[in-house]
Amino acid sequence: MAPSAHNISQNNDLNSHGRYYVYSFIALILLLIARSIYQILASPLRNVPGPFLARFTRLWELHAIRKHDNPTLNIALHEKYGPVVRLAPNRYSLNSGEAAKVILGHRNALDKSNYYRAFSQPDATNLFSEPSLKVHATIRRPLAQLYSQTTLLSYEPFVDTCNSILLKRFEEYAENGKILNLREMMQLYAFDVIGEITVGSRFGLMEDAGDKSGTIEGIDQTMAYAAMMGLVPEWHSWVAKMAKRFKLHPGRKILNFVDYHLDNRISGRTKSPEDRSDFLDKLLLMEKEGKATRFHTKDAALSNIVAGSDTTAIALTTAIACLSMNPNILTALRDELDAATVAGNLSEPVTFQQAQKLPYLQAVILEALRIHPAVGAPLTRVVGPQGLQIAGYFFPPGTEIGVNAWVIHYNTSIFGADAHAFRPERWLTENKEERAVLDRNFLSFGSGARTCIGKNISLLEMSKVIPQIVRKYDFEIRPNDKGQRFSWSTRWFSKPAVNVVVKKRSQT
Ligand code: HEM
Ligand SMILES: *[C@@H]1O[C@H](CO)[C@@H](O)[C@H](O)[C@H]1NC(C)=O
Ligand SMILES: *[C@@H]1O[C@H](CO)[C@@H](O)[C@H](O)[C@H]1NC(C)=O
Ligand SMILES: *[C@@H]1O[C@H](CO)[C@@H](O)[C@H](O)[C@H]1NC(C)=O
């Protein structure tokens, strides 16, 4: 008897406590809802249109970019809702060339948003992820000369080495007739080039015919992680801690690669050939002269490898696929290359200087970069303490706003009614003002102080390798099961899927 009575009374006790907790919980939820309704009603951004759920939760965007291709979704949202769209309660996408200039491009542009935090370890920032423009400038200043126009030419021999290996691989495929995953090959190529330029050693991926060490996979995982975690950056430090505990650190392989080559170079175990000096040589010299620190050396090497391979591979794949799908454009390019070769203006290997004098080639490169920007997510910044009046709205301090290169590049009032078409000729207009509009709104490399630092290295690679490929090979595209010749999927990067059969160029 006694025990059961005791039990009963305890149960009652629990019940009343339980009810108390439930009521408090409901009250708290109501309070939070009331607060968010109040914030929504009081916000100067309450009239910005967008998906219904995006008003209340960041989970809408997190879900949407997993389910859909980010650039396709981003473009569709602007078509539906207009030039300013809400992506999350405090995150907006803008479709306006002027806005891109103000938030990315101006001297007093905005700081990067916390979105980028997920691209580095939680306890550190780097060149790419550092939010503050001021701090960023101190990281970037000493590195800039490594990517400058004059230093650029010192990287040519590295590119030549990799170009000849790539052509050998294409020759094999032309002989065996096997189906080739073009983007994968271009990725192996771009990886090897950036390995050569940065640490004087290829990953050897092209010859190994694959990512045996899992380095590319490591980068893919890191980027997929960052593109998601960037939407909920305050989870990053916690998730990264857990991942470390479970020894999940996809970026580790890249770090190891850099450390290994750095140690070898410092200890004198490796030395660059006489005719070349790579990033490590240059950076270690700068360290000696007190112009850079070990932080800069490691940061530059790492960011080259992470930021410089997928991107270039995507652009090269797009260029070759678009040329193959547009025979007239391919013919026009070949005419230019053949005439230059006959005139003695184009040697083997092609030099960067020669390639820069070929206007149609340069237009093809720009157009490939425009029609398929490597970065598929909006480039986001955070509004400063003054707030920002732009595109018809006042954005309060702390609002995250961004511009997606895809959105601008497919905007027909900027790039014309044929914005969706691959048409290199648009870059060859005689009208200087028309060309200036294209240049000003070309966002594949970003804009302003945070512009891609490797832009010229990548243009050097593309300028040299495309003529050499196009001179010798044709690519027959094999559609996928859905009949698509060119498809892609996006995490941070929009990586194309293109299968081809390589043929020796038909002589006509
Ligand atoms: C077609 C090739 C490339 C494309 C389309 C591309 C695109 C971009 C974009 C859009 C940004 C700015 C992102 C932002 O505002 O958040 C960026 C930054 C950066 N890229 Fe590239 N990139 C390419 C090649 C390269 C190469 C070859 C390297 C290195 C050798 C490189 C290294 C970097 C670095 C270090 C940053 C950060 C710069 C900073 O914040 O100061 N990229 N890139
Ligand atoms: C395209 O850009 C123009 C000018 O920047 C802007 O007015 C227009 O709304 C944009 N288009 C869309 C669909 O947002
Ligand atoms: C790339 O080269 C151009 C000149 O062709 C130069 O104006 C620009 O500053 C260079 N970019 C970088 C990031 O060094
Ligand atoms: C070859 O180069 C010279 C000097 O730059 C130039 O005048 C000529 O038009 C070029 N010819 C061809 C066919 O590219």
PDB file of C-alpha atoms in Angstrom, residues 229-437:
ATOM      1  CA  MET A 229      27.750  25.097 -43.229  1.00  0.00           C
ATOM      2  CA  GLY A 230      28.161  28.640 -44.528  1.00  0.00           C
ATOM      3  CA  LEU A 231      24.390  29.015 -44.214  1.00  0.00           C
ATOM      4  CA  VAL A 232      24.542  28.194 -40.497  1.00  0.00           C
ATOM      5  CA  PRO A 233      28.068  29.390 -39.654  1.00  0.00           C
ATOM      6  CA  GLU A 234      27.623  29.277 -35.887  1.00  0.00           C
ATOM      7  CA  TRP A 235      27.407  25.475 -36.150  1.00  0.00           C
ATOM      8  CA  HIS A 236      30.771  25.293 -37.880  1.00  0.00           C
ATOM      9  CA  SER A 237      32.992  25.325 -34.832  1.00  0.00           C
ATOM     10  CA  TRP A 238      30.951  22.625 -33.109  1.00  0.00           C
ATOM     11  CA  VAL A 239      30.650  20.367 -36.148  1.00  0.00           C
ATOM     12  CA  ALA A 240      34.342  20.782 -36.978  1.00  0.00           C
ATOM     13  CA  LYS A 241      35.232  19.804 -33.405  1.00  0.00           C
ATOM     14  CA  MET A 242      33.133  16.662 -33.625  1.00  0.00           C
ATOM     15  CA  ALA A 243      34.605  15.796 -37.009  1.00  0.00           C
ATOM     16  CA  LYS A 244      38.108  16.105 -35.604  1.00  0.00           C
ATOM     17  CA  ARG A 245      37.206  13.813 -32.748  1.00  0.00           C
ATOM     18  CA  PHE A 246      36.077  11.199 -35.204  1.00  0.00           C
ATOM     19  CA  LYS A 247      39.215  11.798 -37.286  1.00  0.00           C
ATOM     20  CA  LEU A 248      37.199  13.123 -40.219  1.00  0.00           C
ATOM     21  CA  HIS A 249      39.293  15.827 -41.735  1.00  0.00           C
ATOM     22  CA  PRO A 250      39.027  15.770 -45.516  1.00  0.00           C
ATOM     23  CA  GLY A 251      41.359  18.763 -45.827  1.00  0.00           C
ATOM     24  CA  ARG A 252      44.158  16.834 -44.071  1.00  0.00           C
ATOM     25  CA  LYS A 253      45.476  15.281 -47.300  1.00  0.00           C
ATOM     26  CA  ILE A 254      45.938  18.682 -48.868  1.00  0.00           C
ATOM     27  CA  LEU A 255      47.720  19.988 -45.782  1.00  0.00           C
ATOM     28  CA  ASN A 256      49.963  16.930 -45.794  1.00  0.00           C
ATOM     29  CA  PHE A 257      50.846  17.483 -49.431  1.00  0.00           C
ATOM     30  CA  VAL A 258      51.895  21.066 -48.739  1.00  0.00           C
ATOM     31  CA  ASP A 259      53.815  20.193 -45.542  1.00  0.00           C
ATOM     32  CA  TYR A 260      55.662  17.373 -47.257  1.00  0.00           C
ATOM     33  CA  HIS A 261      56.927  19.580 -50.073  1.00  0.00           C
ATOM     34  CA  LEU A 262      57.676  22.472 -47.760  1.00  0.00           C
ATOM     35  CA  ASP A 263      59.817  20.253 -45.499  1.00  0.00           C
ATOM     36  CA  ASN A 264      61.683  18.841 -48.482  1.00  0.00           C
ATOM     37  CA  ARG A 265      62.419  22.272 -49.855  1.00  0.00           C
ATOM     38  CA  ILE A 266      63.562  23.761 -46.540  1.00  0.00           C
ATOM     39  CA  SER A 267      65.831  20.808 -45.799  1.00  0.00           C
ATOM     40  CA  GLY A 268      67.293  20.998 -49.309  1.00  0.00           C
ATOM     41  CA  ARG A 269      66.077  17.509 -50.257  1.00  0.00           C
ATOM     42  CA  THR A 270      64.412  19.024 -53.321  1.00  0.00           C
ATOM     43  CA  LYS A 271      65.524  21.867 -55.533  1.00  0.00           C
ATOM     44  CA  SER A 272      63.852  23.503 -58.507  1.00  0.00           C
ATOM     45  CA  PRO A 273      65.469  23.067 -61.926  1.00  0.00           C
ATOM     46  CA  GLU A 274      67.585  26.028 -63.072  1.00  0.00           C
ATOM     47  CA  ASP A 275      65.019  27.333 -65.541  1.00  0.00           C
ATOM     48  CA  ARG A 276      62.186  27.734 -63.087  1.00  0.00           C
ATOM     49  CA  SER A 277      61.155  28.906 -59.637  1.00  0.00           C
ATOM     50  CA  ASP A 278      57.862  27.893 -58.088  1.00  0.00           C
ATOM     51  CA  PHE A 279      55.740  29.450 -55.339  1.00  0.00           C
ATOM     52  CA  LEU A 280      57.747  27.774 -52.582  1.00  0.00           C
ATOM     53  CA  ASP A 281      61.042  29.150 -53.907  1.00  0.00           C
ATOM     54  CA  LYS A 282      59.596  32.626 -54.138  1.00  0.00           C
ATOM     55  CA  LEU A 283      57.886  32.514 -50.751  1.00  0.00           C
ATOM     56  CA  LEU A 284      60.876  31.112 -48.872  1.00  0.00           C
ATOM     57  CA  LEU A 285      62.972  33.895 -50.362  1.00  0.00           C
ATOM     58  CA  MET A 286      60.390  36.437 -49.218  1.00  0.00           C
ATOM     59  CA  GLU A 287      60.477  34.907 -45.733  1.00  0.00           C
ATOM     60  CA  LYS A 288      64.251  35.393 -45.658  1.00  0.00           C
ATOM     61  CA  GLU A 289      63.841  39.021 -46.694  1.00  0.00           C
ATOM     62  CA  GLY A 290      61.205  39.526 -44.013  1.00  0.00           C
ATOM     63  CA  LYS A 291      58.473  40.197 -46.580  1.00  0.00           C
ATOM     64  CA  ALA A 292      56.371  37.187 -45.700  1.00  0.00           C
ATOM     65  CA  THR A 293      55.855  34.767 -42.845  1.00  0.00           C
ATOM     66  CA  ARG A 294      55.385  31.006 -42.694  1.00  0.00           C
ATOM     67  CA  PHE A 295      51.668  31.707 -42.387  1.00  0.00           C
ATOM     68  CA  HIS A 296      51.712  33.367 -45.826  1.00  0.00           C
ATOM     69  CA  THR A 297      53.705  30.523 -47.331  1.00  0.00           C
ATOM     70  CA  LYS A 298      51.327  27.841 -46.160  1.00  0.00           C
ATOM     71  CA  ASP A 299      48.211  29.888 -46.823  1.00  0.00           C
ATOM     72  CA  ALA A 300      49.209  30.676 -50.402  1.00  0.00           C
ATOM     73  CA  ALA A 301      50.177  27.096 -51.170  1.00  0.00           C
ATOM     74  CA  LEU A 302      46.967  25.716 -49.722  1.00  0.00           C
ATOM     75  CA  SER A 303      44.677  28.225 -51.346  1.00  0.00           C
ATOM     76  CA  ASN A 304      46.288  27.671 -54.740  1.00  0.00           C
ATOM     77  CA  ILE A 305      45.556  23.993 -54.509  1.00  0.00           C
ATOM     78  CA  VAL A 306      42.035  24.356 -53.180  1.00  0.00           C
ATOM     79  CA  ALA A 307      40.962  27.353 -55.293  1.00  0.00           C
ATOM     80  CA  GLY A 308      42.982  26.859 -58.440  1.00  0.00           C
ATOM     81  CA  SER A 309      42.179  23.397 -59.756  1.00  0.00           C
ATOM     82  CA  ASP A 310      38.423  22.772 -59.838  1.00  0.00           C
ATOM     83  CA  THR A 311      37.884  26.277 -61.145  1.00  0.00           C
ATOM     84  CA  THR A 312      40.260  26.044 -64.088  1.00  0.00           C
ATOM     85  CA  ALA A 313      39.054  22.525 -64.873  1.00  0.00           C
ATOM     86  CA  ILE A 314      35.453  23.724 -64.988  1.00  0.00           C
ATOM     87  CA  ALA A 315      36.333  26.569 -67.353  1.00  0.00           C
ATOM     88  CA  LEU A 316      38.355  24.303 -69.651  1.00  0.00           C
ATOM     89  CA  THR A 317      35.637  21.652 -69.771  1.00  0.00           C
ATOM     90  CA  THR A 318      33.046  24.299 -70.582  1.00  0.00           C
ATOM     91  CA  ALA A 319      35.211  25.795 -73.321  1.00  0.00           C
ATOM     92  CA  ILE A 320      35.867  22.470 -75.043  1.00  0.00           C
ATOM     93  CA  ALA A 321      32.265  21.278 -74.690  1.00  0.00           C
ATOM     94  CA  CYS A 322      30.852  24.546 -76.045  1.00  0.00           C
ATOM     95  CA  LEU A 323      33.272  24.489 -78.987  1.00  0.00           C
ATOM     96  CA  SER A 324      32.284  20.892 -79.746  1.00  0.00           C
ATOM     97  CA  MET A 325      28.576  21.720 -79.598  1.00  0.00           C
ATOM     98  CA  ASN A 326      29.010  24.780 -81.841  1.00  0.00           C
ATOM     99  CA  PRO A 327      30.886  23.712 -84.999  1.00  0.00           C
ATOM    100  CA  ASN A 328      30.809  27.220 -86.513  1.00  0.00           C
ATOM    101  CA  ILE A 329      32.553  28.680 -83.506  1.00  0.00           C
ATOM    102  CA  LEU A 330      35.101  25.868 -83.499  1.00  0.00           C
ATOM    103  CA  THR A 331      35.791  26.530 -87.189  1.00  0.00           C
ATOM    104  CA  ALA A 332      36.201  30.258 -86.584  1.00  0.00           C
ATOM    105  CA  LEU A 333      38.693  29.560 -83.802  1.00  0.00           C
ATOM    106  CA  ARG A 334      40.632  27.074 -85.951  1.00  0.00           C
ATOM    107  CA  ASP A 335      40.780  29.583 -88.779  1.00  0.00           C
ATOM    108  CA  GLU A 336      42.354  32.102 -86.431  1.00  0.00           C
ATOM    109  CA  LEU A 337      44.838  29.556 -85.049  1.00  0.00           C
ATOM    110  CA  ASP A 338      45.765  28.171 -88.474  1.00  0.00           C
ATOM    111  CA  ALA A 339      46.338  31.637 -89.944  1.00  0.00           C
ATOM    112  CA  ALA A 340      48.513  32.601 -86.996  1.00  0.00           C
ATOM    113  CA  THR A 341      50.506  29.371 -87.301  1.00  0.00           C
ATOM    114  CA  VAL A 342      51.091  29.864 -91.044  1.00  0.00           C
ATOM    115  CA  ALA A 343      52.186  33.458 -90.390  1.00  0.00           C
ATOM    116  CA  GLY A 344      54.714  32.181 -87.874  1.00  0.00           C
ATOM    117  CA  ASN A 345      52.835  33.836 -85.019  1.00  0.00           C
ATOM    118  CA  LEU A 346      52.007  30.668 -83.103  1.00  0.00           C
ATOM    119  CA  SER A 347      54.725  28.235 -82.057  1.00  0.00           C
ATOM    120  CA  GLU A 348      54.625  24.767 -80.510  1.00  0.00           C
ATOM    121  CA  PRO A 349      54.179  25.013 -77.549  1.00  0.00           C
ATOM    122  CA  VAL A 350      52.031  28.121 -77.778  1.00  0.00           C
ATOM    123  CA  THR A 351      53.362  30.956 -75.622  1.00  0.00           C
ATOM    124  CA  PHE A 352      51.128  33.109 -73.433  1.00  0.00           C
ATOM    125  CA  GLN A 353      52.272  36.210 -75.273  1.00  0.00           C
ATOM    126  CA  GLN A 354      51.257  34.744 -78.645  1.00  0.00           C
ATOM    127  CA  ALA A 355      47.897  33.550 -77.318  1.00  0.00           C
ATOM    128  CA  GLN A 356      47.056  36.970 -75.902  1.00  0.00           C
ATOM    129  CA  LYS A 357      47.262  38.403 -79.427  1.00  0.00           C
ATOM    130  CA  LEU A 358      44.490  36.114 -80.709  1.00  0.00           C
ATOM    131  CA  PRO A 359      41.230  38.018 -80.177  1.00  0.00           C
ATOM    132  CA  TYR A 360      38.864  35.169 -81.081  1.00  0.00           C
ATOM    133  CA  LEU A 361      40.638  32.753 -78.732  1.00  0.00           C
ATOM    134  CA  GLN A 362      40.412  35.307 -75.914  1.00  0.00           C
ATOM    135  CA  ALA A 363      36.711  35.833 -76.653  1.00  0.00           C
ATOM    136  CA  VAL A 364      36.095  32.067 -76.492  1.00  0.00           C
ATOM    137  CA  ILE A 365      37.805  31.932 -73.087  1.00  0.00           C
ATOM    138  CA  LEU A 366      35.796  34.844 -71.676  1.00  0.00           C
ATOM    139  CA  GLU A 367      32.560  33.442 -73.044  1.00  0.00           C
ATOM    140  CA  ALA A 368      33.214  30.000 -71.519  1.00  0.00           C
ATOM    141  CA  LEU A 369      33.896  31.680 -68.178  1.00  0.00           C
ATOM    142  CA  ARG A 370      30.743  33.783 -68.521  1.00  0.00           C
ATOM    143  CA  ILE A 371      28.280  31.094 -69.520  1.00  0.00           C
ATOM    144  CA  HIS A 372      29.323  28.716 -66.753  1.00  0.00           C
ATOM    145  CA  PRO A 373      30.908  30.482 -63.764  1.00  0.00           C
ATOM    146  CA  ALA A 374      32.861  28.009 -61.620  1.00  0.00           C
ATOM    147  CA  VAL A 375      31.384  29.344 -58.378  1.00  0.00           C
ATOM    148  CA  GLY A 376      27.659  28.567 -58.310  1.00  0.00           C
ATOM    149  CA  ALA A 377      26.737  30.219 -55.016  1.00  0.00           C
ATOM    150  CA  PRO A 378      26.066  33.910 -54.390  1.00  0.00           C
ATOM    151  CA  LEU A 379      29.166  35.828 -53.228  1.00  0.00           C
ATOM    152  CA  THR A 380      27.873  37.268 -49.973  1.00  0.00           C
ATOM    153  CA  ARG A 381      28.925  40.244 -47.898  1.00  0.00           C
ATOM    154  CA  VAL A 382      27.678  41.799 -44.666  1.00  0.00           C
ATOM    155  CA  VAL A 383      26.182  45.295 -44.410  1.00  0.00           C
ATOM    156  CA  GLY A 384      28.294  47.596 -42.203  1.00  0.00           C
ATOM    157  CA  PRO A 385      27.252  49.710 -39.206  1.00  0.00           C
ATOM    158  CA  GLN A 386      25.766  52.483 -41.383  1.00  0.00           C
ATOM    159  CA  GLY A 387      23.331  50.209 -43.180  1.00  0.00           C
ATOM    160  CA  LEU A 388      23.043  50.329 -46.957  1.00  0.00           C
ATOM    161  CA  GLN A 389      20.474  51.893 -49.273  1.00  0.00           C
ATOM    162  CA  ILE A 390      20.496  49.959 -52.534  1.00  0.00           C
ATOM    163  CA  ALA A 391      18.194  48.475 -55.176  1.00  0.00           C
ATOM    164  CA  GLY A 392      15.216  50.235 -53.621  1.00  0.00           C
ATOM    165  CA  TYR A 393      15.653  48.971 -50.058  1.00  0.00           C
ATOM    166  CA  PHE A 394      17.420  49.964 -46.873  1.00  0.00           C
ATOM    167  CA  PHE A 395      19.478  47.021 -45.627  1.00  0.00           C
ATOM    168  CA  PRO A 396      20.120  47.345 -41.879  1.00  0.00           C
ATOM    169  CA  PRO A 397      23.572  46.665 -40.372  1.00  0.00           C
ATOM    170  CA  GLY A 398      24.383  42.972 -40.214  1.00  0.00           C
ATOM    171  CA  THR A 399      22.236  41.946 -43.163  1.00  0.00           C
ATOM    172  CA  GLU A 400      23.902  39.401 -45.437  1.00  0.00           C
ATOM    173  CA  ILE A 401      23.586  40.330 -49.102  1.00  0.00           C
ATOM    174  CA  GLY A 402      25.095  38.695 -52.150  1.00  0.00           C
ATOM    175  CA  VAL A 403      25.344  38.546 -55.897  1.00  0.00           C
ATOM    176  CA  ASN A 404      25.614  35.350 -57.902  1.00  0.00           C
ATOM    177  CA  ALA A 405      27.721  35.596 -61.087  1.00  0.00           C
ATOM    178  CA  TRP A 406      25.241  33.259 -62.817  1.00  0.00           C
ATOM    179  CA  VAL A 407      22.335  35.564 -62.038  1.00  0.00           C
ATOM    180  CA  ILE A 408      24.076  38.597 -63.518  1.00  0.00           C
ATOM    181  CA  HIS A 409      25.457  36.692 -66.518  1.00  0.00           C
ATOM    182  CA  TYR A 410      22.004  35.380 -67.448  1.00  0.00           C
ATOM    183  CA  ASN A 411      20.286  38.743 -66.936  1.00  0.00           C
ATOM    184  CA  THR A 412      19.064  39.700 -70.425  1.00  0.00           C
ATOM    185  CA  SER A 413      18.984  43.432 -69.698  1.00  0.00           C
ATOM    186  CA  ILE A 414      22.731  43.269 -69.058  1.00  0.00           C
ATOM    187  CA  PHE A 415      24.049  40.587 -71.419  1.00  0.00           C
ATOM    188  CA  GLY A 416      21.323  40.860 -74.060  1.00  0.00           C
ATOM    189  CA  ALA A 417      18.443  38.696 -75.248  1.00  0.00           C
ATOM    190  CA  ASP A 418      20.910  35.911 -76.098  1.00  0.00           C
ATOM    191  CA  ALA A 419      22.487  35.872 -72.616  1.00  0.00           C
ATOM    192  CA  HIS A 420      21.832  32.115 -72.426  1.00  0.00           C
ATOM    193  CA  ALA A 421      23.740  31.420 -75.678  1.00  0.00           C
ATOM    194  CA  PHE A 422      27.434  30.677 -76.138  1.00  0.00           C
ATOM    195  CA  ARG A 423      28.452  33.503 -78.479  1.00  0.00           C
ATOM    196  CA  PRO A 424      32.099  34.629 -78.227  1.00  0.00           C
ATOM    197  CA  GLU A 425      31.386  37.371 -80.793  1.00  0.00           C
ATOM    198  CA  ARG A 426      29.671  39.442 -78.103  1.00  0.00           C
ATOM    199  CA  TRP A 427      33.153  40.214 -76.710  1.00  0.00           C
ATOM    200  CA  LEU A 428      34.415  41.392 -80.102  1.00  0.00           C
ATOM    201  CA  THR A 429      32.052  44.321 -80.477  1.00  0.00           C
ATOM    202  CA  GLU A 430      33.672  47.456 -81.918  1.00  0.00           C
ATOM    203  CA  ASN A 431      31.463  49.556 -79.666  1.00  0.00           C
ATOM    204  CA  LYS A 432      33.629  50.463 -76.656  1.00  0.00           C
ATOM    205  CA  GLU A 433      30.666  51.219 -74.406  1.00  0.00           C
ATOM    206  CA  GLU A 434      29.023  47.873 -75.136  1.00  0.00           C
ATOM    207  CA  ARG A 435      32.256  46.103 -74.310  1.00  0.00           C
ATOM    208  CA  ALA A 436      32.632  48.100 -71.101  1.00  0.00           C
ATOM    209  CA  VAL A 437      29.203  46.898 -69.948  1.00  0.00           C
TER     210      VAL A 437
END
